PDB file of C-alpha atoms in Angstrom:
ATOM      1  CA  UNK A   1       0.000   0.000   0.000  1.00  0.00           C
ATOM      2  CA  UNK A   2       0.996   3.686  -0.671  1.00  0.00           C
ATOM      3  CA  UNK A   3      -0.276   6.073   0.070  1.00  0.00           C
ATOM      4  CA  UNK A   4      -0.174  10.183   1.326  1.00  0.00           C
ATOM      5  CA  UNK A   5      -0.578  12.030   4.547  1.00  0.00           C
ATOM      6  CA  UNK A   6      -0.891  15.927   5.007  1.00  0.00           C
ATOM      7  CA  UNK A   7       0.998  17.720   7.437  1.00  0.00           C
ATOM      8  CA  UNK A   8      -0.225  20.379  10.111  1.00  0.00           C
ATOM      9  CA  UNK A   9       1.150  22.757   7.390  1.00  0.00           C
ATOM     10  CA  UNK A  10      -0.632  21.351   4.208  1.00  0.00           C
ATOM     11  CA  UNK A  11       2.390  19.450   3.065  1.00  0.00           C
ATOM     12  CA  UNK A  12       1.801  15.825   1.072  1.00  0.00           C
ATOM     13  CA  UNK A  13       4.273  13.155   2.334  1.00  0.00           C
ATOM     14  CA  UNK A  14       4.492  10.420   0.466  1.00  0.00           C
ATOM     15  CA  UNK A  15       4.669   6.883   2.651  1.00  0.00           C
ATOM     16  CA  UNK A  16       4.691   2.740   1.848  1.00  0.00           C
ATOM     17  CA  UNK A  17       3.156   0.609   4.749  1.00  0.00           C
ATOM     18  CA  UNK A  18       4.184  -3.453   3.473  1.00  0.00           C
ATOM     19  CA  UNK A  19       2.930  -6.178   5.723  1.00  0.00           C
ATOM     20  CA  UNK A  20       0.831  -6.844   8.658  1.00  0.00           C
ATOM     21  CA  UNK A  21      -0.742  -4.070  10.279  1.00  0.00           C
ATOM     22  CA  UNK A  22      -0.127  -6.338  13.908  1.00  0.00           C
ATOM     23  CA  UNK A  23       3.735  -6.694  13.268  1.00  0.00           C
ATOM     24  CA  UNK A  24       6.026  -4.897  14.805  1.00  0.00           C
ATOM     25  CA  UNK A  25       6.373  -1.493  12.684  1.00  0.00           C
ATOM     26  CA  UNK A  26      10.133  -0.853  11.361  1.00  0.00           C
ATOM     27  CA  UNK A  27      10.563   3.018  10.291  1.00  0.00           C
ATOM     28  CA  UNK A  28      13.561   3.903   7.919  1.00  0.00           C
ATOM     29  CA  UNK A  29      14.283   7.168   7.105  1.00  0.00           C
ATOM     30  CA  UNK A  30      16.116   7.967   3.856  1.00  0.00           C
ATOM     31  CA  UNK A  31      19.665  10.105   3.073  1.00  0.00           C
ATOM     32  CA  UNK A  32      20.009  13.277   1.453  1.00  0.00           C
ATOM     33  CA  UNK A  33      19.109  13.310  -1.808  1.00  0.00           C
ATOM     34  CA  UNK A  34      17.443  10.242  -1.848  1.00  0.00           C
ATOM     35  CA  UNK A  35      13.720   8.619  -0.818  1.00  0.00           C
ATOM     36  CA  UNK A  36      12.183   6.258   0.406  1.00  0.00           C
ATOM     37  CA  UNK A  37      13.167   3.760  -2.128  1.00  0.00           C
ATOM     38  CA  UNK A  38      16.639   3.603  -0.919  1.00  0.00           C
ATOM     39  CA  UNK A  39      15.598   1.215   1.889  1.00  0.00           C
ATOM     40  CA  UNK A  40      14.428  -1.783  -0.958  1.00  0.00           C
ATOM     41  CA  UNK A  41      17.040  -4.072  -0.166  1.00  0.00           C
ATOM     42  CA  UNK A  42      16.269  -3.659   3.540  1.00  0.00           C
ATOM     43  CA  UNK A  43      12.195  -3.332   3.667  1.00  0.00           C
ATOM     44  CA  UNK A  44      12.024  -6.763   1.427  1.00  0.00           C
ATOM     45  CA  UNK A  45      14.391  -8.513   3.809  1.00  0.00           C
ATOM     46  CA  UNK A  46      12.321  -7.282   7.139  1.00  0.00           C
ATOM     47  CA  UNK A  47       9.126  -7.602   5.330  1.00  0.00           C
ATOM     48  CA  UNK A  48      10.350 -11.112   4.603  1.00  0.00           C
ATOM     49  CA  UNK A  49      11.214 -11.094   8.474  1.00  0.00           C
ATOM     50  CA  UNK A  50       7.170 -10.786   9.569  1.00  0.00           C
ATOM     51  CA  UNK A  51       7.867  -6.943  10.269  1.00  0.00           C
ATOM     52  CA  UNK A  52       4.993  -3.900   8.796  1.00  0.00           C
ATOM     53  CA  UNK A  53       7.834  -1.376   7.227  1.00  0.00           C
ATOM     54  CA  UNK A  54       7.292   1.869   6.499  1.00  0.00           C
ATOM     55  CA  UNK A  55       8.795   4.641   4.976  1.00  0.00           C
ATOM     56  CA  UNK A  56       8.216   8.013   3.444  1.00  0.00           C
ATOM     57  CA  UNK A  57       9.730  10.894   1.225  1.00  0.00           C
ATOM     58  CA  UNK A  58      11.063  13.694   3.005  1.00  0.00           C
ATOM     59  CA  UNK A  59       9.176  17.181   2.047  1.00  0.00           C
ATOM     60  CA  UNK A  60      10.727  18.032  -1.537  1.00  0.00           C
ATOM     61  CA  UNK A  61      12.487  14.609  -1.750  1.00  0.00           C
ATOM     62  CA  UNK A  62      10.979  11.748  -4.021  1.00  0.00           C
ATOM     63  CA  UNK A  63       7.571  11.686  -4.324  1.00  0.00           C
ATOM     64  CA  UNK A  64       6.746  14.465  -1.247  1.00  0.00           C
ATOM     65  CA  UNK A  65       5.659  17.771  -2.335  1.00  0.00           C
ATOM     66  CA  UNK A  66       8.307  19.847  -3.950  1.00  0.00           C
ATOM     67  CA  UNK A  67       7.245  23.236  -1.187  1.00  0.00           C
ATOM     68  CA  UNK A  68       9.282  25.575  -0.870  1.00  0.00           C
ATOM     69  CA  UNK A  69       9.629  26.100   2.982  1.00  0.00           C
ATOM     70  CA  UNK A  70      10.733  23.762   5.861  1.00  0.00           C
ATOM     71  CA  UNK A  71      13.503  22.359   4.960  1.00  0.00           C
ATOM     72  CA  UNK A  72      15.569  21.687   8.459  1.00  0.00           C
ATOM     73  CA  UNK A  73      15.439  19.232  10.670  1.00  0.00           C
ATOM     74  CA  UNK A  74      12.313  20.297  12.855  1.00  0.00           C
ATOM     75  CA  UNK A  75      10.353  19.831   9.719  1.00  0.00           C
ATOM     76  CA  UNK A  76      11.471  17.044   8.977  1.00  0.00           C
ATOM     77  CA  UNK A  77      10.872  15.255  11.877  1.00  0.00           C
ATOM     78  CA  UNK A  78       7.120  16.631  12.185  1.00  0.00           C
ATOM     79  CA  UNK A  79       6.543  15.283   8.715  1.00  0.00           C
ATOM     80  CA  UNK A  80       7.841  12.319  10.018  1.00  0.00           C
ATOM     81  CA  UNK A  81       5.305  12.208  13.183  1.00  0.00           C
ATOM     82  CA  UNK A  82       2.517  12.687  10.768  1.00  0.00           C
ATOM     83  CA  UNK A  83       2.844   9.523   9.049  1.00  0.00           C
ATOM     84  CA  UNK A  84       3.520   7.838  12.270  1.00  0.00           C
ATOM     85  CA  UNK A  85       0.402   9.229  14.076  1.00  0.00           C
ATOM     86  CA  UNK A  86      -1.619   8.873  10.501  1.00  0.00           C
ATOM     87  CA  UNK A  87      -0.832   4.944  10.623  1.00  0.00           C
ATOM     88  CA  UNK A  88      -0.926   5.153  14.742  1.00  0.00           C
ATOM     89  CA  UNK A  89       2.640   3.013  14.817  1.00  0.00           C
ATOM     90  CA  UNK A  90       3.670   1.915  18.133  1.00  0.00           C
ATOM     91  CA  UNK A  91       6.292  -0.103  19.484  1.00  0.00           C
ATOM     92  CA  UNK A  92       8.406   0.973  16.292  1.00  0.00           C
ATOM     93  CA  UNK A  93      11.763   0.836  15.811  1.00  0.00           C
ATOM     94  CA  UNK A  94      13.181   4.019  13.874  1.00  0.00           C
ATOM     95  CA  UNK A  95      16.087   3.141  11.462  1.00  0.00           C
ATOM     96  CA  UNK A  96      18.042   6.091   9.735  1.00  0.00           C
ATOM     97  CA  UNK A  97      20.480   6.708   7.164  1.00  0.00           C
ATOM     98  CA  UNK A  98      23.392   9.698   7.015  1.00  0.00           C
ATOM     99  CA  UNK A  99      20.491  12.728   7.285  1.00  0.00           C
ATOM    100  CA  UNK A 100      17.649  10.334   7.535  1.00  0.00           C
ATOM    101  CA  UNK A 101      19.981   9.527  10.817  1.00  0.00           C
ATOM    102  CA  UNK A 102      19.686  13.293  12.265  1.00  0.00           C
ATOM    103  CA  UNK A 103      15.804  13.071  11.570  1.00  0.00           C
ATOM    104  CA  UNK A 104      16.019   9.734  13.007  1.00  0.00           C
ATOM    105  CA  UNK A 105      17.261  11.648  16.234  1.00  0.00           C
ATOM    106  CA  UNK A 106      15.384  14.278  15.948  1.00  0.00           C
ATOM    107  CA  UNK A 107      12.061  12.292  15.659  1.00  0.00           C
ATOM    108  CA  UNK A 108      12.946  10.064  18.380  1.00  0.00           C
ATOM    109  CA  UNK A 109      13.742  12.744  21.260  1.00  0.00           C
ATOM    110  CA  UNK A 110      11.009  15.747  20.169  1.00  0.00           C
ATOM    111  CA  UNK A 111       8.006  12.833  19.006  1.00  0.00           C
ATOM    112  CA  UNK A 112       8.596   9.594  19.557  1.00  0.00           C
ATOM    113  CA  UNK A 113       9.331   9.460  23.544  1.00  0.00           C
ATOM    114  CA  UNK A 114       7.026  12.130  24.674  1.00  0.00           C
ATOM    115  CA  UNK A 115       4.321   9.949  22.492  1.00  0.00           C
ATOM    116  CA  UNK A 116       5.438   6.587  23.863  1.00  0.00           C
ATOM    117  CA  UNK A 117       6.057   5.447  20.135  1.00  0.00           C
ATOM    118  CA  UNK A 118       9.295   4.226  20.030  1.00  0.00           C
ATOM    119  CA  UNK A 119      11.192   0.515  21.159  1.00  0.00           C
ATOM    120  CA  UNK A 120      14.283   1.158  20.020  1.00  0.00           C
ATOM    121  CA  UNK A 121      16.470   3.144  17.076  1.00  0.00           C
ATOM    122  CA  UNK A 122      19.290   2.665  14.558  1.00  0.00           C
ATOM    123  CA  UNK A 123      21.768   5.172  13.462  1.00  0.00           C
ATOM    124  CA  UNK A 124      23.604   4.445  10.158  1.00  0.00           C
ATOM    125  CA  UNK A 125      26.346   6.279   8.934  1.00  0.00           C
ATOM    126  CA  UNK A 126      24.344   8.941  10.663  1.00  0.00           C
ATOM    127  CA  UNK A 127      24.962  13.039  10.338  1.00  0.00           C
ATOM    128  CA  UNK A 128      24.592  13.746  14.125  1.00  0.00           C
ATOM    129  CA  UNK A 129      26.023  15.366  16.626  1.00  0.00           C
ATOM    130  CA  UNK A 130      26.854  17.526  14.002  1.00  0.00           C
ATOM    131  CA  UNK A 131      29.006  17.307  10.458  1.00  0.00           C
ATOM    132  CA  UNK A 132      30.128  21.043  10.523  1.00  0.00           C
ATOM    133  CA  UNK A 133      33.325  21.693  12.222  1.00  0.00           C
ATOM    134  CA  UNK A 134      32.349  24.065  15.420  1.00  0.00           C
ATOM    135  CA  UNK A 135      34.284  25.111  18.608  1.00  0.00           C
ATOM    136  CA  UNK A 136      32.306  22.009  20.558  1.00  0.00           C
ATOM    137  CA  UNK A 137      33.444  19.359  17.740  1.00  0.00           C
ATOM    138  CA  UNK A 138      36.575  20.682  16.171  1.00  0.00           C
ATOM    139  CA  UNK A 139      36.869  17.186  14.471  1.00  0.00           C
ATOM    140  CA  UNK A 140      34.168  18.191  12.089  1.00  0.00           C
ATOM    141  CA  UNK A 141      34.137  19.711   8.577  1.00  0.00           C
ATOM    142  CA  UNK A 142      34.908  23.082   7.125  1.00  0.00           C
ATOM    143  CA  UNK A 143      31.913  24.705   5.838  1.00  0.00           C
ATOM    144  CA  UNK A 144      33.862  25.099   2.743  1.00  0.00           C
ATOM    145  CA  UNK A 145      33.220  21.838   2.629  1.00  0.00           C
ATOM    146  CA  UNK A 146      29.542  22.342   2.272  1.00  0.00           C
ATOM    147  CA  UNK A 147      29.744  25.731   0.338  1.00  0.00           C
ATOM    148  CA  UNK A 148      31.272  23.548  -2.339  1.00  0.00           C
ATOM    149  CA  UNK A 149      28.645  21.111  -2.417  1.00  0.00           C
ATOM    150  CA  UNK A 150      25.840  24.084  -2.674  1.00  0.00           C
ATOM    151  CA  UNK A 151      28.326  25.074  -5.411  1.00  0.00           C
ATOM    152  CA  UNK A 152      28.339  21.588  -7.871  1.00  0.00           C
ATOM    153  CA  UNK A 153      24.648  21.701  -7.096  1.00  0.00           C
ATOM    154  CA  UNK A 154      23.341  25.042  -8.207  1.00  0.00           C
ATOM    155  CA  UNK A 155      25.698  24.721 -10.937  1.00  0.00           C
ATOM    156  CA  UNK A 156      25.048  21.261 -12.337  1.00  0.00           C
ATOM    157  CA  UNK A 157      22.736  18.904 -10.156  1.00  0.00           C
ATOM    158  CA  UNK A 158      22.608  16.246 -12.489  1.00  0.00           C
ATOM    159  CA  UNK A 159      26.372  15.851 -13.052  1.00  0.00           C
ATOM    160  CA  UNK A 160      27.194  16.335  -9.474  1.00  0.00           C
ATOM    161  CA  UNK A 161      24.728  13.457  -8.348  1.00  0.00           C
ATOM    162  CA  UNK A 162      26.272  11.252 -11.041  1.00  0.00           C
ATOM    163  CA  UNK A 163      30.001  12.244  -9.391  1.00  0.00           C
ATOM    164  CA  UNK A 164      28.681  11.950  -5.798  1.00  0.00           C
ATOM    165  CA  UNK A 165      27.194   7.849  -6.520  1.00  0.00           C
ATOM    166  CA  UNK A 166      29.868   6.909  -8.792  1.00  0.00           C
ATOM    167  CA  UNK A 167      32.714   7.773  -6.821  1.00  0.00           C
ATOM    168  CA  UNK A 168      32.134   8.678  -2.559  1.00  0.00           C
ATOM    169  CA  UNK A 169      29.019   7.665  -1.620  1.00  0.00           C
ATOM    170  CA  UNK A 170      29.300   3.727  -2.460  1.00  0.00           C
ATOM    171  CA  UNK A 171      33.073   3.800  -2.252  1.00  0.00           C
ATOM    172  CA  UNK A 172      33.621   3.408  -6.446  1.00  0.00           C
ATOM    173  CA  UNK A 173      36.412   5.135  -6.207  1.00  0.00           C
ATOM    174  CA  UNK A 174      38.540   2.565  -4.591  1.00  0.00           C
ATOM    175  CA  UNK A 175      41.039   0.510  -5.667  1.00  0.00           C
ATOM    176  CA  UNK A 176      39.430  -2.737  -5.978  1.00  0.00           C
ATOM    177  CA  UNK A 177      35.638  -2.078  -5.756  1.00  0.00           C
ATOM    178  CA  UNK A 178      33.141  -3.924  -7.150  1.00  0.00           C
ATOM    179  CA  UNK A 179      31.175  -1.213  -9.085  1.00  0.00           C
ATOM    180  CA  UNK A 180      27.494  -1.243  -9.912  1.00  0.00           C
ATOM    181  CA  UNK A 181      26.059   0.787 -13.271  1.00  0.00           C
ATOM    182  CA  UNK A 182      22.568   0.231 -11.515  1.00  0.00           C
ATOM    183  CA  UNK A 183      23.325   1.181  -8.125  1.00  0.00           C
ATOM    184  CA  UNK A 184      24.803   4.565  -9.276  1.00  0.00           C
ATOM    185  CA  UNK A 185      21.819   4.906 -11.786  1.00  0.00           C
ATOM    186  CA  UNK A 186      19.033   4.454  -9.073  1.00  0.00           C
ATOM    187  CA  UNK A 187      20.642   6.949  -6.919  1.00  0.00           C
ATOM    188  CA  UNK A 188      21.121   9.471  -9.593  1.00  0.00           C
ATOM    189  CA  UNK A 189      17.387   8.578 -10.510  1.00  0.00           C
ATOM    190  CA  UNK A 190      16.493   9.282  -6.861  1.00  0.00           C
ATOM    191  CA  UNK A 191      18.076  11.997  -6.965  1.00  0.00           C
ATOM    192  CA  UNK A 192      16.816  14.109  -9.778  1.00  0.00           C
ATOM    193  CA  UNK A 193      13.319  13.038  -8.610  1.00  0.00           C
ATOM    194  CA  UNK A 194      13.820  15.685  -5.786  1.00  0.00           C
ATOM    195  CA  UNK A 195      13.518  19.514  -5.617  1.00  0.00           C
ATOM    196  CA  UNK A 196      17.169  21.043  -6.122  1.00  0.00           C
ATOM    197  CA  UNK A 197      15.446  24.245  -3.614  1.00  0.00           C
ATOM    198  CA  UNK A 198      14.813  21.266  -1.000  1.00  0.00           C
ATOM    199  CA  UNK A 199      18.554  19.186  -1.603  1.00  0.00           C
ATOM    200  CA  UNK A 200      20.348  23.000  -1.510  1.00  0.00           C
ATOM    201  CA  UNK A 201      18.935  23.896   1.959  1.00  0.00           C
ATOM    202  CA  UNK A 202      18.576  20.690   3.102  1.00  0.00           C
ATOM    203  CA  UNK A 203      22.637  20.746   2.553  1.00  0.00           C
ATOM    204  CA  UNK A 204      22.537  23.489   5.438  1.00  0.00           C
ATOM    205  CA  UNK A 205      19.841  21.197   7.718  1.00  0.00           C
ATOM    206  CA  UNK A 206      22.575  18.225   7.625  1.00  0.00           C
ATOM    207  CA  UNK A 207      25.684  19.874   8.224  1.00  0.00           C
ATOM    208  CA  UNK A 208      25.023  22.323  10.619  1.00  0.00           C
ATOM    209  CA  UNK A 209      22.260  21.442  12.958  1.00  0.00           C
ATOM    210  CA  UNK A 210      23.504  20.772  16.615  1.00  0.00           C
ATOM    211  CA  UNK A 211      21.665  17.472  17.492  1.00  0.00           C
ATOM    212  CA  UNK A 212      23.473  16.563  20.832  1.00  0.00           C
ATOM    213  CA  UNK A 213      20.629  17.682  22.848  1.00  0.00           C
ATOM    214  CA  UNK A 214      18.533  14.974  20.352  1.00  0.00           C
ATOM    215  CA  UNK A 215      21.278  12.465  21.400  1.00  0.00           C
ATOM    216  CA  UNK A 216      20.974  12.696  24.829  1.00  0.00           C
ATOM    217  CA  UNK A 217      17.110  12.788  25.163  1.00  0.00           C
ATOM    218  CA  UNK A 218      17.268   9.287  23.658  1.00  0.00           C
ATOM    219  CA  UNK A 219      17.384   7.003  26.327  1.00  0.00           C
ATOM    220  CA  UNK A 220      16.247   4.112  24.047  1.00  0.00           C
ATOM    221  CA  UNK A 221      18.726   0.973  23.288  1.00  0.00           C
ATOM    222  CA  UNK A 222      20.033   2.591  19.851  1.00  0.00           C
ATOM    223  CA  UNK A 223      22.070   0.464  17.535  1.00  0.00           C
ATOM    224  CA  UNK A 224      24.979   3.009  16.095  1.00  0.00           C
ATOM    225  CA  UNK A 225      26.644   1.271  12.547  1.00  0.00           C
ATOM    226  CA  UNK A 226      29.046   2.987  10.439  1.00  0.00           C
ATOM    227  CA  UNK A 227      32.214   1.798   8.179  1.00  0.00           C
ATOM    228  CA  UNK A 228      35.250   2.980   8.603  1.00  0.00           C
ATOM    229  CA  UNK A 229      36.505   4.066   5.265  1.00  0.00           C
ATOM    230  CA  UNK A 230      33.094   6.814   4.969  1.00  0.00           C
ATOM    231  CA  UNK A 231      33.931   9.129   2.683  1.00  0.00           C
ATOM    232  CA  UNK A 232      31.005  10.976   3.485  1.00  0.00           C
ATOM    233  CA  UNK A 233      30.316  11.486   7.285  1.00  0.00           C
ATOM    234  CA  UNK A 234      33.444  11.188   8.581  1.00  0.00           C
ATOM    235  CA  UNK A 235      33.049   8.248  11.397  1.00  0.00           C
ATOM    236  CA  UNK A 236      35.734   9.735  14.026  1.00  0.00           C
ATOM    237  CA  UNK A 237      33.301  13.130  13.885  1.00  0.00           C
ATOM    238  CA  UNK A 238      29.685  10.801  13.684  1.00  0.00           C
ATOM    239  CA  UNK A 239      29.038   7.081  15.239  1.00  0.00           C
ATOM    240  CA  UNK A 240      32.133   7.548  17.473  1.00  0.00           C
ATOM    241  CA  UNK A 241      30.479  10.388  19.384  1.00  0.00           C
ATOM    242  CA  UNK A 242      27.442   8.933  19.077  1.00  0.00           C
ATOM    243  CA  UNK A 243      28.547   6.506  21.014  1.00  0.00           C
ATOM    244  CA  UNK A 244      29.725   8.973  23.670  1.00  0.00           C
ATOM    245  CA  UNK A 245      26.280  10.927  24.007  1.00  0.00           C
ATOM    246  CA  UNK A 246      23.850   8.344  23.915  1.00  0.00           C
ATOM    247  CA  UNK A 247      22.294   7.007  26.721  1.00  0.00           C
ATOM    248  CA  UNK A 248      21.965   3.197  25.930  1.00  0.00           C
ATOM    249  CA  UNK A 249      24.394   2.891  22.517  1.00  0.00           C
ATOM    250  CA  UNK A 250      25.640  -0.163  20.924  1.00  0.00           C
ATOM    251  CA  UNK A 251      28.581   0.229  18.409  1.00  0.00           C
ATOM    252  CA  UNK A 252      29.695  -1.648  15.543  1.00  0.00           C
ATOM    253  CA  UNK A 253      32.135   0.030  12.982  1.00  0.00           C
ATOM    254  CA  UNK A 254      32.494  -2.026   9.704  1.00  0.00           C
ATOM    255  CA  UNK A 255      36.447  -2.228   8.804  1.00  0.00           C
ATOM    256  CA  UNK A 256      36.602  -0.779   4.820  1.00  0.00           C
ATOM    257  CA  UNK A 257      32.366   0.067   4.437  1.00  0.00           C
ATOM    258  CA  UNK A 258      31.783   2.715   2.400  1.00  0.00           C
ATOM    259  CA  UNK A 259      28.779   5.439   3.558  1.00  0.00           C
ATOM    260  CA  UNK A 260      25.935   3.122   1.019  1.00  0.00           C
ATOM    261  CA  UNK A 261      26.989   0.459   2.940  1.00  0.00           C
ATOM    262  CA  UNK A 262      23.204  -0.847   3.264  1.00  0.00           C
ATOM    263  CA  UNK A 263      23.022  -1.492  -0.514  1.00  0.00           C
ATOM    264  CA  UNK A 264      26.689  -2.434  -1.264  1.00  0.00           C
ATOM    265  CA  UNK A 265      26.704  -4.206   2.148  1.00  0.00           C
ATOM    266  CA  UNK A 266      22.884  -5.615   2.913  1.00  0.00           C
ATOM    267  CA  UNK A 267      23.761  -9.219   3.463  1.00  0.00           C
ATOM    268  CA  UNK A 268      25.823  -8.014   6.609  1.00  0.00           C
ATOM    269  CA  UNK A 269      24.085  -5.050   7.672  1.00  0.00           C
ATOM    270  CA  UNK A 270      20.575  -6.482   7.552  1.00  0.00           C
ATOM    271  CA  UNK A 271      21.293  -9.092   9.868  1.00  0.00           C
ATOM    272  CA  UNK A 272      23.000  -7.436  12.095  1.00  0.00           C
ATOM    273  CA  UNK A 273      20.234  -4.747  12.655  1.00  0.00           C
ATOM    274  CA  UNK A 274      17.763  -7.787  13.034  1.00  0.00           C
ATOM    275  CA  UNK A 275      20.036  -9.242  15.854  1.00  0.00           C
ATOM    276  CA  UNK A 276      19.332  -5.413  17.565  1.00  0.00           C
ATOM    277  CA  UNK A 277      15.840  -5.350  16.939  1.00  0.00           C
ATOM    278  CA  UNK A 278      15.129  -9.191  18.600  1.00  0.00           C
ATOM    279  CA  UNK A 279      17.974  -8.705  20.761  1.00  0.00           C
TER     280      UNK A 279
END
């Protein structure tokens, strides 16, 4: 089933529900640029599990309305609670991906504890505490860093997605990597199916929102995965002090994984994240 849900604002997320409606509810929420249809490889396999998964488009992302407002991370997780209230999901465990991560955190510590929604929740390769390199986290990134990316974007989105999937993001540009035409072409496809005014200022909403307040307020067991050779969200700056500033953490850093690890790595990942959620 898929279907919409309209936000206190008048904004039209897009959201799948798969699988019974009295099964434990899984919630993954997507990367920058991407949507919902990044989590395929893992919805199938908990689906296939005898979990309901669900997952939506962030605002301007996939198959959300391209609005022009509310692009940070406040928004984000609101939309977020709206699909979750909409299908009344409880018990859930909240999985999220690089910014899907910070929303993950964000969701979780403003919506999902106060509400009594939430078992447990999974950081991957996740943006939080924060990416941009401040006087709290010196170990983070130069907002030149980010400038540049606003840069390639408003300059040529299409080519830059192409440059960010084929080389980065999956870890294509290593010596030795198995590369995938279709990987990088559903990404790209992902992608371009977005709002460039959403992916430009949600650039701002990954790098430099402060979530270590978020961190802190969640006191559920959270499962924190990254690899180590991210060329992406550096993992010293991310799961590391994840780690550090949540209440009830569980580490695991993947020697050589690449930032996509849950495509290019979904027959290790996936079971690993089910051992979590039975755990």
């Amino acid at each position: 089933m898929t279907s919409y849900v309209t936000t206190k604002d008048g904004v039209e997320i897009f959201f799948k529900d798969w699988g019974p409606k009295d099964a434990q509810p899984i919630v993954f929420h997507h990367g920058w640029p991407l949507s919902s249809d990044d989590w395929d490889a893992q919805m199938l396999y908990f689906l296939g599990e005898g979990f309901r998964v669900v997952a939506s488009d962030r605002r301007g992302h996939g198959r959300s309305a391209q609005v022009s407002e509310g692009h940070d991370m406040d928004h984000y997780a609101a939309d977020v609670s709206a699909v979750v209230e909409h299908l009344d999901l409880k018990n859930a465990v909240h999985i999220g991906h690089s910014t899907g991560g910070g929303q993950v955190a964000r969701y979780v510590a403003k919506f999902g504890l106060p509400q009594g929604r939430v078992a447990k929740a999974v950081l991957v390769a996740a943006v939080p505490p924060i990416m941009l390199k401040t006087a709290a986290y010196p170990g983070g990134l130069p907002i030149e860093v980010f400038d540049g990316f606003r840069s390639a974007l408003a300059a040529n989105r299409a080519q830059f997605y192409i440059d960010v999937a084929s080389g980065p993001f999956y870890g294509f540009n290593r010596d030795g990597a198995k590369v995938s035409q279709g990987v990088i072409d559903n990404w790209w496809r992902q992608g371009m199916a977005g709002s460039a005014k959403a992916h430009y200022e949600g650039i701002k909403a990954f790098s430099e929102t402060d979530q270590t307040a978020d961190l802190k307020a969640m006191t559920v067991p959270t499962l924190v995965l990254q690899g180590d050779d991210d060329q992406i969200v550096p993992h010293k700056n991310a799961s590391a002090l994840q780690a550090e500033l949540l209440p009830n953490p569980t580490l695991k850093v993947y020697p050589g994984f690449p930032h996509g690890m849950l495509t290019t790595h979904a027959d290790v990942i996936n079971p690993d994240i089910l051992a979590f959620i039975k755990g």
